[in-house]
XYZ file of C-alpha atoms in Angstrom:
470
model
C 162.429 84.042 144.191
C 160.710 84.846 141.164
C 157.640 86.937 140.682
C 154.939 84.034 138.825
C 152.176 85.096 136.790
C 148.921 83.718 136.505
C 146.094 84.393 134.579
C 142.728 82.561 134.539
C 140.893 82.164 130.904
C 137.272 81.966 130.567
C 135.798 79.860 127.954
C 132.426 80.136 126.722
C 131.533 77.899 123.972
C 128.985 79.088 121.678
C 126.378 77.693 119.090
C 123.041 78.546 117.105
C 119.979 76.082 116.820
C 119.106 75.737 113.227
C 123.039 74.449 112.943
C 124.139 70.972 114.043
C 124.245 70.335 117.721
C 125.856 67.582 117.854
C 128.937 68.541 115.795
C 128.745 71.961 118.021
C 129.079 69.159 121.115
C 131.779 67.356 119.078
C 134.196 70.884 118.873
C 133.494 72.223 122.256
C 135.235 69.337 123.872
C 137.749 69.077 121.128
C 138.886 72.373 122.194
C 138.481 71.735 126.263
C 140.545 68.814 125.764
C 142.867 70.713 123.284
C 143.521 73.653 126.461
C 143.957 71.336 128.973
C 146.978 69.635 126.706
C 148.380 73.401 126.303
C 148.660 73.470 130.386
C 145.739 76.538 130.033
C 144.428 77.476 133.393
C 140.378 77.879 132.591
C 137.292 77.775 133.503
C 134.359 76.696 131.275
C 130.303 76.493 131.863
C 129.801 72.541 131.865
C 128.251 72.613 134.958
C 125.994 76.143 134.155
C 123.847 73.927 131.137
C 123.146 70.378 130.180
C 125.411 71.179 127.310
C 128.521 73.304 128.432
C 127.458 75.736 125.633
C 126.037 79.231 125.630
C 123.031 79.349 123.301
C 119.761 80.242 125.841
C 119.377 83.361 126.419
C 118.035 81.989 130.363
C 121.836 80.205 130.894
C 123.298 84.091 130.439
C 122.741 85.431 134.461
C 124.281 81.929 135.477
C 126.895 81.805 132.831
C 127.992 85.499 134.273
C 127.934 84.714 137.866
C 129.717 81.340 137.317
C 132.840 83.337 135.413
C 132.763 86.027 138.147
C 132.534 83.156 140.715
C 135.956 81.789 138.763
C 137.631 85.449 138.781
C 138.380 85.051 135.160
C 140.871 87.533 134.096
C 140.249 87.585 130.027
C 137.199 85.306 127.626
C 137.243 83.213 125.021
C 134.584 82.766 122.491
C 134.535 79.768 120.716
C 131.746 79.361 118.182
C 131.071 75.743 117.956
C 129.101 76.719 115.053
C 127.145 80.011 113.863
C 127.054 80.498 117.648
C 124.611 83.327 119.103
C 126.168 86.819 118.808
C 123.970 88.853 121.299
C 124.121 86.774 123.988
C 128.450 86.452 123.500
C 127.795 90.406 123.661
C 125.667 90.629 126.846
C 128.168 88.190 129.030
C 131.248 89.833 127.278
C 129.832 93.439 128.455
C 129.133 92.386 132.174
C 132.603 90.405 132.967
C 134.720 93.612 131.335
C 138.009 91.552 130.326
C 139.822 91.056 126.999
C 137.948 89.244 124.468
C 139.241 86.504 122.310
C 136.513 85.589 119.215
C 137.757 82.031 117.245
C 135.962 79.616 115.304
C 137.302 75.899 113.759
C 137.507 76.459 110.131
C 134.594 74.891 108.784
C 134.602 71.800 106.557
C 133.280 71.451 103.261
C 129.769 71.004 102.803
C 127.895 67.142 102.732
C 126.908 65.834 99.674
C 123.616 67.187 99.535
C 124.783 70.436 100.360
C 123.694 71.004 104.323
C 126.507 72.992 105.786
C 126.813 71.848 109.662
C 128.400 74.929 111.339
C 128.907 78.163 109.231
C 131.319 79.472 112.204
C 133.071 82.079 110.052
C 129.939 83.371 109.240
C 128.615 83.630 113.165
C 132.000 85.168 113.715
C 131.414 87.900 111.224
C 127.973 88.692 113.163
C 129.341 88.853 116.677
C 132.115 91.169 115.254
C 129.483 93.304 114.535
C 127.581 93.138 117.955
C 130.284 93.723 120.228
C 130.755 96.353 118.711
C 127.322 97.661 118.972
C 128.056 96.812 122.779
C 131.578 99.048 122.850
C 133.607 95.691 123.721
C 136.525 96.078 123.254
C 138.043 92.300 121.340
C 140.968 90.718 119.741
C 140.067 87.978 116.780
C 142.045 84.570 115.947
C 141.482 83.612 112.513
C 139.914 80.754 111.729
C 142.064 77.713 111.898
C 142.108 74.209 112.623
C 143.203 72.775 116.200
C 145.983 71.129 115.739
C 147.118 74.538 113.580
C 150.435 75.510 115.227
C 148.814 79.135 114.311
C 146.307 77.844 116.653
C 148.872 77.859 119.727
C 150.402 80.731 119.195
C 147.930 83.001 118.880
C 146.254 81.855 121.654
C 149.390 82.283 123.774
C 149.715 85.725 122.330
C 146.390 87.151 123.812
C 146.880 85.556 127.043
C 150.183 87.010 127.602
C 148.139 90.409 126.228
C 145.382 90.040 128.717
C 148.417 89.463 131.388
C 149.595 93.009 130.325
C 146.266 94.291 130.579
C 145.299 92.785 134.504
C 148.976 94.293 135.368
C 148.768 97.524 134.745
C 144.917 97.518 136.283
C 145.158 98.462 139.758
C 149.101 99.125 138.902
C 151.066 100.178 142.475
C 154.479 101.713 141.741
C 156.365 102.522 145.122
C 158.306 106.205 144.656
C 161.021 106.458 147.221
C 161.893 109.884 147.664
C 161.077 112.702 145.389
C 162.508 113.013 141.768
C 165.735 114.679 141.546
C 165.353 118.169 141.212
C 167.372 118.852 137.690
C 165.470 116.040 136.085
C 162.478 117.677 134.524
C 161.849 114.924 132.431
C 160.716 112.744 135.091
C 157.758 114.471 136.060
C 154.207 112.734 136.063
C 150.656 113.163 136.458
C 149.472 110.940 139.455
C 145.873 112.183 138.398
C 145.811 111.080 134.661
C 147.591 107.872 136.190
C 144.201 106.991 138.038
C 141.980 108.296 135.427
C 143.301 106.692 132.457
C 145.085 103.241 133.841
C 144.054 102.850 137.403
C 147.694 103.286 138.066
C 148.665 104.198 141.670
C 151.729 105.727 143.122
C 152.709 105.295 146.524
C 155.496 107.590 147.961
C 157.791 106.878 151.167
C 161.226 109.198 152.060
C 164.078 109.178 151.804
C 164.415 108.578 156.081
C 161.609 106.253 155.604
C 163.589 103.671 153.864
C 166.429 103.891 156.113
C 164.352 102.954 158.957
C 163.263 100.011 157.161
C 166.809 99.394 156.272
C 167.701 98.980 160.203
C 164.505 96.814 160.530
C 165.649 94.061 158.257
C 166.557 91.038 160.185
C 169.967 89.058 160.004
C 168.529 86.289 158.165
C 167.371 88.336 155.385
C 170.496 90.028 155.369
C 172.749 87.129 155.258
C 171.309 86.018 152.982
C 171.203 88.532 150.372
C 175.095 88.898 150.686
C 175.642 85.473 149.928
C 173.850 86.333 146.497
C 175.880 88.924 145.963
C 179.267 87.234 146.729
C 178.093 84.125 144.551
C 177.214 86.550 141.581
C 179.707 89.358 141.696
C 183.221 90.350 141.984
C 183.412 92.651 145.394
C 185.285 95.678 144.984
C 183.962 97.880 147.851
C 184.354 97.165 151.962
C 182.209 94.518 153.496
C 180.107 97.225 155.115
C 179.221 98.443 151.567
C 178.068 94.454 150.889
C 176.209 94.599 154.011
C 174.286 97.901 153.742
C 173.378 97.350 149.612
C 171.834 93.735 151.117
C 169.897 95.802 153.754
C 169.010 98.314 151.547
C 167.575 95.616 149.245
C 165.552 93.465 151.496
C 164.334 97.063 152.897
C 163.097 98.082 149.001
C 161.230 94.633 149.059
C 159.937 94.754 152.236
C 158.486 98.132 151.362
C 157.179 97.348 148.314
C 155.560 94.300 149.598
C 154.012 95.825 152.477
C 151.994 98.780 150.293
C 151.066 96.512 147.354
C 153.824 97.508 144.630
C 155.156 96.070 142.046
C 157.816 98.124 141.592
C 159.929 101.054 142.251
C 161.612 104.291 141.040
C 163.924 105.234 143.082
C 165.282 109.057 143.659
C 168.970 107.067 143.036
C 171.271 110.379 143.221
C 172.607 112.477 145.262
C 170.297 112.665 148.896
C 170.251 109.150 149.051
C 173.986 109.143 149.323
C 173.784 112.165 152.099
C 171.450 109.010 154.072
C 173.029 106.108 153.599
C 176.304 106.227 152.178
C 175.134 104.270 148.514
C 174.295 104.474 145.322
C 171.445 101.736 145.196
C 172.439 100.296 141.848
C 173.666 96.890 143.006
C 170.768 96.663 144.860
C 167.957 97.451 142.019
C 170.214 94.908 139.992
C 169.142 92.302 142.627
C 165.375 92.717 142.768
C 164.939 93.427 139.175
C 166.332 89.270 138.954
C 163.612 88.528 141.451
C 161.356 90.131 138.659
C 160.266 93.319 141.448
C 161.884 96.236 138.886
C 163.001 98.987 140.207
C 164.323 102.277 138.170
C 166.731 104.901 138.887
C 165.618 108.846 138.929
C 162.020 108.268 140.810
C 160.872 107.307 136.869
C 157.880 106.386 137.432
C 156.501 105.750 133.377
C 159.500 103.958 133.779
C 158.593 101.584 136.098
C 155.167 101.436 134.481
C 157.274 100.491 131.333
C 159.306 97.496 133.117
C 155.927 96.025 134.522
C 154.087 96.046 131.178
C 157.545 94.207 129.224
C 157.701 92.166 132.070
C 154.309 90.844 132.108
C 154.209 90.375 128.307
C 157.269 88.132 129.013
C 155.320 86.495 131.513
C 158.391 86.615 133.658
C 160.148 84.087 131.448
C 162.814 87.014 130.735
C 164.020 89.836 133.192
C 163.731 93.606 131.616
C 166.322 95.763 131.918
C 166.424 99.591 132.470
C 168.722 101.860 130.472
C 169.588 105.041 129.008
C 169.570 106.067 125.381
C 173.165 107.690 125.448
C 175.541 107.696 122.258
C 175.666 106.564 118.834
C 178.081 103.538 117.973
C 181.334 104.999 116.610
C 181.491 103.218 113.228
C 178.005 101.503 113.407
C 175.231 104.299 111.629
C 172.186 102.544 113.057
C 174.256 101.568 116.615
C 173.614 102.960 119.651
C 174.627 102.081 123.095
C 172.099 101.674 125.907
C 173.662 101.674 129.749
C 173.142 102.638 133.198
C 175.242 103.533 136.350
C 174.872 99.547 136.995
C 171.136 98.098 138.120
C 170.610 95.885 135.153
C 170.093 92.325 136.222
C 173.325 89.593 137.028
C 171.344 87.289 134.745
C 171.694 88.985 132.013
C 175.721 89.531 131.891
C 177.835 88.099 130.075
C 180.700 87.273 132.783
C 180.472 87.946 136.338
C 179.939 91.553 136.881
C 181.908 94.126 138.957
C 180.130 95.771 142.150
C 182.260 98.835 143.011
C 180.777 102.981 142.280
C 179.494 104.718 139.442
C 181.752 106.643 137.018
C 179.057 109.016 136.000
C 179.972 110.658 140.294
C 183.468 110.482 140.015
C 183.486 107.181 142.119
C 182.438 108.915 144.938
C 180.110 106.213 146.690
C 179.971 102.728 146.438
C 176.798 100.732 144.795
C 177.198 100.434 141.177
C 177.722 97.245 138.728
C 179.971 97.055 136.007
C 179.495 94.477 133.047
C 178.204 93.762 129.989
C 175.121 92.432 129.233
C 174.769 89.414 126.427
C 173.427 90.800 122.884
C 170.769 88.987 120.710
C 167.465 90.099 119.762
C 165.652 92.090 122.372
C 162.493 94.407 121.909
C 163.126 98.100 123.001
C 159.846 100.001 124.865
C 158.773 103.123 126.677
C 155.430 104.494 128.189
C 154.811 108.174 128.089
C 152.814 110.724 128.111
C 152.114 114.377 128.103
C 149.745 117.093 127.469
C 146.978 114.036 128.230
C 147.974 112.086 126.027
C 150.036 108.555 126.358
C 151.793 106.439 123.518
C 153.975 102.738 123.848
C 157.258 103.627 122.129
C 158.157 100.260 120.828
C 160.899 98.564 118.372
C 163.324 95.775 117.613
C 167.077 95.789 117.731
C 169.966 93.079 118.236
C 172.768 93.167 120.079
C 176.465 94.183 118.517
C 180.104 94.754 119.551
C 181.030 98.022 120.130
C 183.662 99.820 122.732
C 184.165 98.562 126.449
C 181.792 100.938 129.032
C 181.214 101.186 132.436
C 178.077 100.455 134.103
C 175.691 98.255 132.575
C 176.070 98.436 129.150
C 174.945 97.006 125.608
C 175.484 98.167 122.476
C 172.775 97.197 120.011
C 171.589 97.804 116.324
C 167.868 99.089 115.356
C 166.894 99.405 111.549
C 167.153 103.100 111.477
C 168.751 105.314 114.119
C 167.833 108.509 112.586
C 164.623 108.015 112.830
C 164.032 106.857 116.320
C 166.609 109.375 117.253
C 163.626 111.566 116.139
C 160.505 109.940 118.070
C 162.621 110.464 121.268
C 163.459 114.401 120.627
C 159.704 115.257 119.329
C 158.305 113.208 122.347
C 156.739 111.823 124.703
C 159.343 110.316 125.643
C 162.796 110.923 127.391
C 166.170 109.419 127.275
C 165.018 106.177 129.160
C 163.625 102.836 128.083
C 163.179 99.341 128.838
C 165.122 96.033 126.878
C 163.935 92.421 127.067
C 165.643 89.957 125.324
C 162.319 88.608 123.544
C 159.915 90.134 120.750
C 157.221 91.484 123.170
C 155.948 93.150 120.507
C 152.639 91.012 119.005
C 151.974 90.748 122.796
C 151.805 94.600 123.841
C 150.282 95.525 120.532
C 147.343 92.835 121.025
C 147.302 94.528 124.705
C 146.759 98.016 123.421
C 143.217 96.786 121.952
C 141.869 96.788 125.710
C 144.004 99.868 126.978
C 141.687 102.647 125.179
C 144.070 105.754 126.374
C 147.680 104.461 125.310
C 148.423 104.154 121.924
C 151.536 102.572 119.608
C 154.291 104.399 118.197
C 156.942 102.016 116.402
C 159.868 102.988 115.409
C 160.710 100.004 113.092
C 157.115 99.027 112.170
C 153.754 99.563 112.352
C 149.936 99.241 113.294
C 149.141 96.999 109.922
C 152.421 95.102 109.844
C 151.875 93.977 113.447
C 148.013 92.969 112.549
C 149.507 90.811 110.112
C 151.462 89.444 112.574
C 148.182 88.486 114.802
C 146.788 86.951 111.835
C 149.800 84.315 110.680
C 150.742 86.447 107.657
């Protein structure tokens, strides 16, 4: 079963007195009845005033306890007209999620010249104020309702303020220690609290095969009949049977501690315990839309969360190593892994038999390849305190038959991105989605004060032009 997302959006209506009321009235439920039609979980503050609108400065303690009340997880400003800039300020700065500021574009003026709104101008004040008030916010330009600019945008920032409630409070489960020649892998659990609120919690090695002995035949049964529907078997039955185990076991673990995800120390003690490579079995849960990552990664795993919430679980990330360039391709490069990418995403039924990269020497890999198509390309990193979101484009291609999990794709310029990766943060692993996550995570980054973008086929200016319909 898939993991589902939800998200809650406050909406908080806004107007000014010496501007029409009643056309204020008029918008606000144009644009309740305009969310509900988009399927948008919200709550408003109908029942906080007589007029469902914040404009008293005595409605703001109610109009704060009512969205806390809700558990809203990001706001939305409308500003009906002029709207009332401090008091959007004061009930943005006590909730603390993402901010949204929009106004309808306002109509020309009557034929005496009253104007009945002047919402761009009220949006140009409460710009200013939230600033004033360190808010942190994300503007829609002005547009009319029935703008398809109007829907997308809007989408955008939720699936932004999804990124931003999953990586707060962010539990990746480490199973077993990193391996000890992979450097590279090394974290800082203490800047991970300080600057994301992101947790790790470890379990061993013998930990996990206790849990693997605990996982009842139902479960178990299960799981292989998944993997015979999905795969071509190429290893004994008791190989099938202890990857399903070993699955359910991950799941079970990473249920029971909160997680929502995993790195995994994949090579070599973990074949000393159990007599697999845990490939097969990563390839399972990272379907269910529970990633886990080889080499106890954890900014990896951080990585496959952030993609996958951006997605909003509509499309399954996939893990993979940077590895070598396409042969006759200058801007190709081929991205693959032992085999934990998800069955989803291949092209014909994979292979489950043992990794090349060990000589074979234990069962639990996949081997296929994965379809092509446009995909976005991103990694989270950090050192030396500080933490950037390497992020890109690139499309799939045809290139050489590999083992593993494998795709080879295109980006714009190889030789540069082939430089990010050597000069840092980052390492030789990243995450693939087959969808352009990229408006999403960059809206995302306006509310995540310590991470920072790094493109690699773009950047900060071309991707605000995105967010405004250019």
């Amino acid at each position: 079963m898939k993991r589902k997302y939800n998200l809650k959006l406050g909406v908080v209506g806004t107007r000014r007195d010496i501007f029409s009321k009643e056309d204020a009235l008029k918008y606000n439920a144009l644009i309740l009845s305009r969310l509900e039609g988009m399927g948008i979980d919200f709550a408003d503050i109908m029942d906080v005033n007589e007029e469902g609108l914040l404009f008293d400065e005595k409605d703001v303690d109610a109009i704060v306890d009512h969205l806390k009340k809700e558990k809203v997880d990001a706001l939305f400003f409308p500003h009906c007209n002029f709207g009332t800039e401090d008091l959007v300020a004061k009930v943005a700065k006590e909730i603390g999620k993402p901010v949204l500021l929009w106004g309808p574009r306002d109509e020309a003026p009557l034929e005496n010249g009253a104007r009945l709104r002047d919402s761009q101008c009220g949006l140009f004040a409460t710009g200013k104020i939230l600033r004033r008030f360190q808010v942190p916010f994300s503007y829609m330009n002005m547009c009319r309702l029935d703008d398809p600019y109007f829907a997308w945008r809007l989408d955008n920032f939720l699936r932004a303020a999804q990124v931003v409630k999953e990586l707060d409070g962010m539990t990746i489960l480490q199973i077993g220690t990193r391996p000890a020649g992979f450097w590279t892998v090394m974290i800082n659990e203490g800047e991970l609290i300080e600057k994301f609120n992101v947790r790790v919690h470890p379990v061993s090695l013998p930990e996990l095969k206790e849990e693997m002995e605990r996982v009842g035949e139902q479960e178990i049964g299960d799981t292989i009949a998944t993997i015979r529907k999905t795969m071509e078997i190429g290893v004994s039955t008791e190989a099938v049977r202890q990857t399903a185990a070993l699955k359910c076991a991950m799941k079970r673990l990473m249920d029971r501690f909160g997680c929502k995800a995993a790195a995994i120390q994949c090579w070599n003690a973990l074949q000393g315990h159990i007599g697999l490579f845990p490939c097969v079995a990563n390839a399972l849960l990272n379907d269910e839309g529970y990633p886990v990552v080889c080499e106890t990664d954890v900014h990896g795993a951080i990585t496959s969360l952030l993609v996958q919430a951006a997605a909003r679980g509509e499309h399954v990330p996939f893990f993979a190593d940077w590895t070598v360039p396409h042969p006759t391709n200058e801007n190709g490069e081929l991205l693959q892994h032992c085999g934990p990418w998800p069955v989803s995403l291949m092209k014909e039924k994979p292979r489950f038999g043992a990794p090349f990269a060990f000589n074979y020497s234990h069962p639990g890999a996949l081997h296929g390849e994965i379809r092509g198509g446009d995909m976005s390309i991103v990694r989270f990193d950090g050192d030396n305190g500080e933490y950037r979101l390497l992020m890109g484009h690139a499309k799939g291609i045809d290139g050489p038959k590999n083992q593993g999990t494998y795709v080879w794709i295109e980006v714009e310029n190889l030789r540069k991105l082939e430089a990010k990766i050597v000069e840092g943060p980052y390492i030789h692993h990243c995450v693939g989605v087959h969808a352009d996550v990229l408006p999403v995570l960059h809206e995302a980054l306006r509310f995540i004060p310590d991470l920072t973008s790094d493109y690699y086929d773009t950047d900060n200016d071309t991707m605000d032009a995105v967010l405004r319909g250019e």
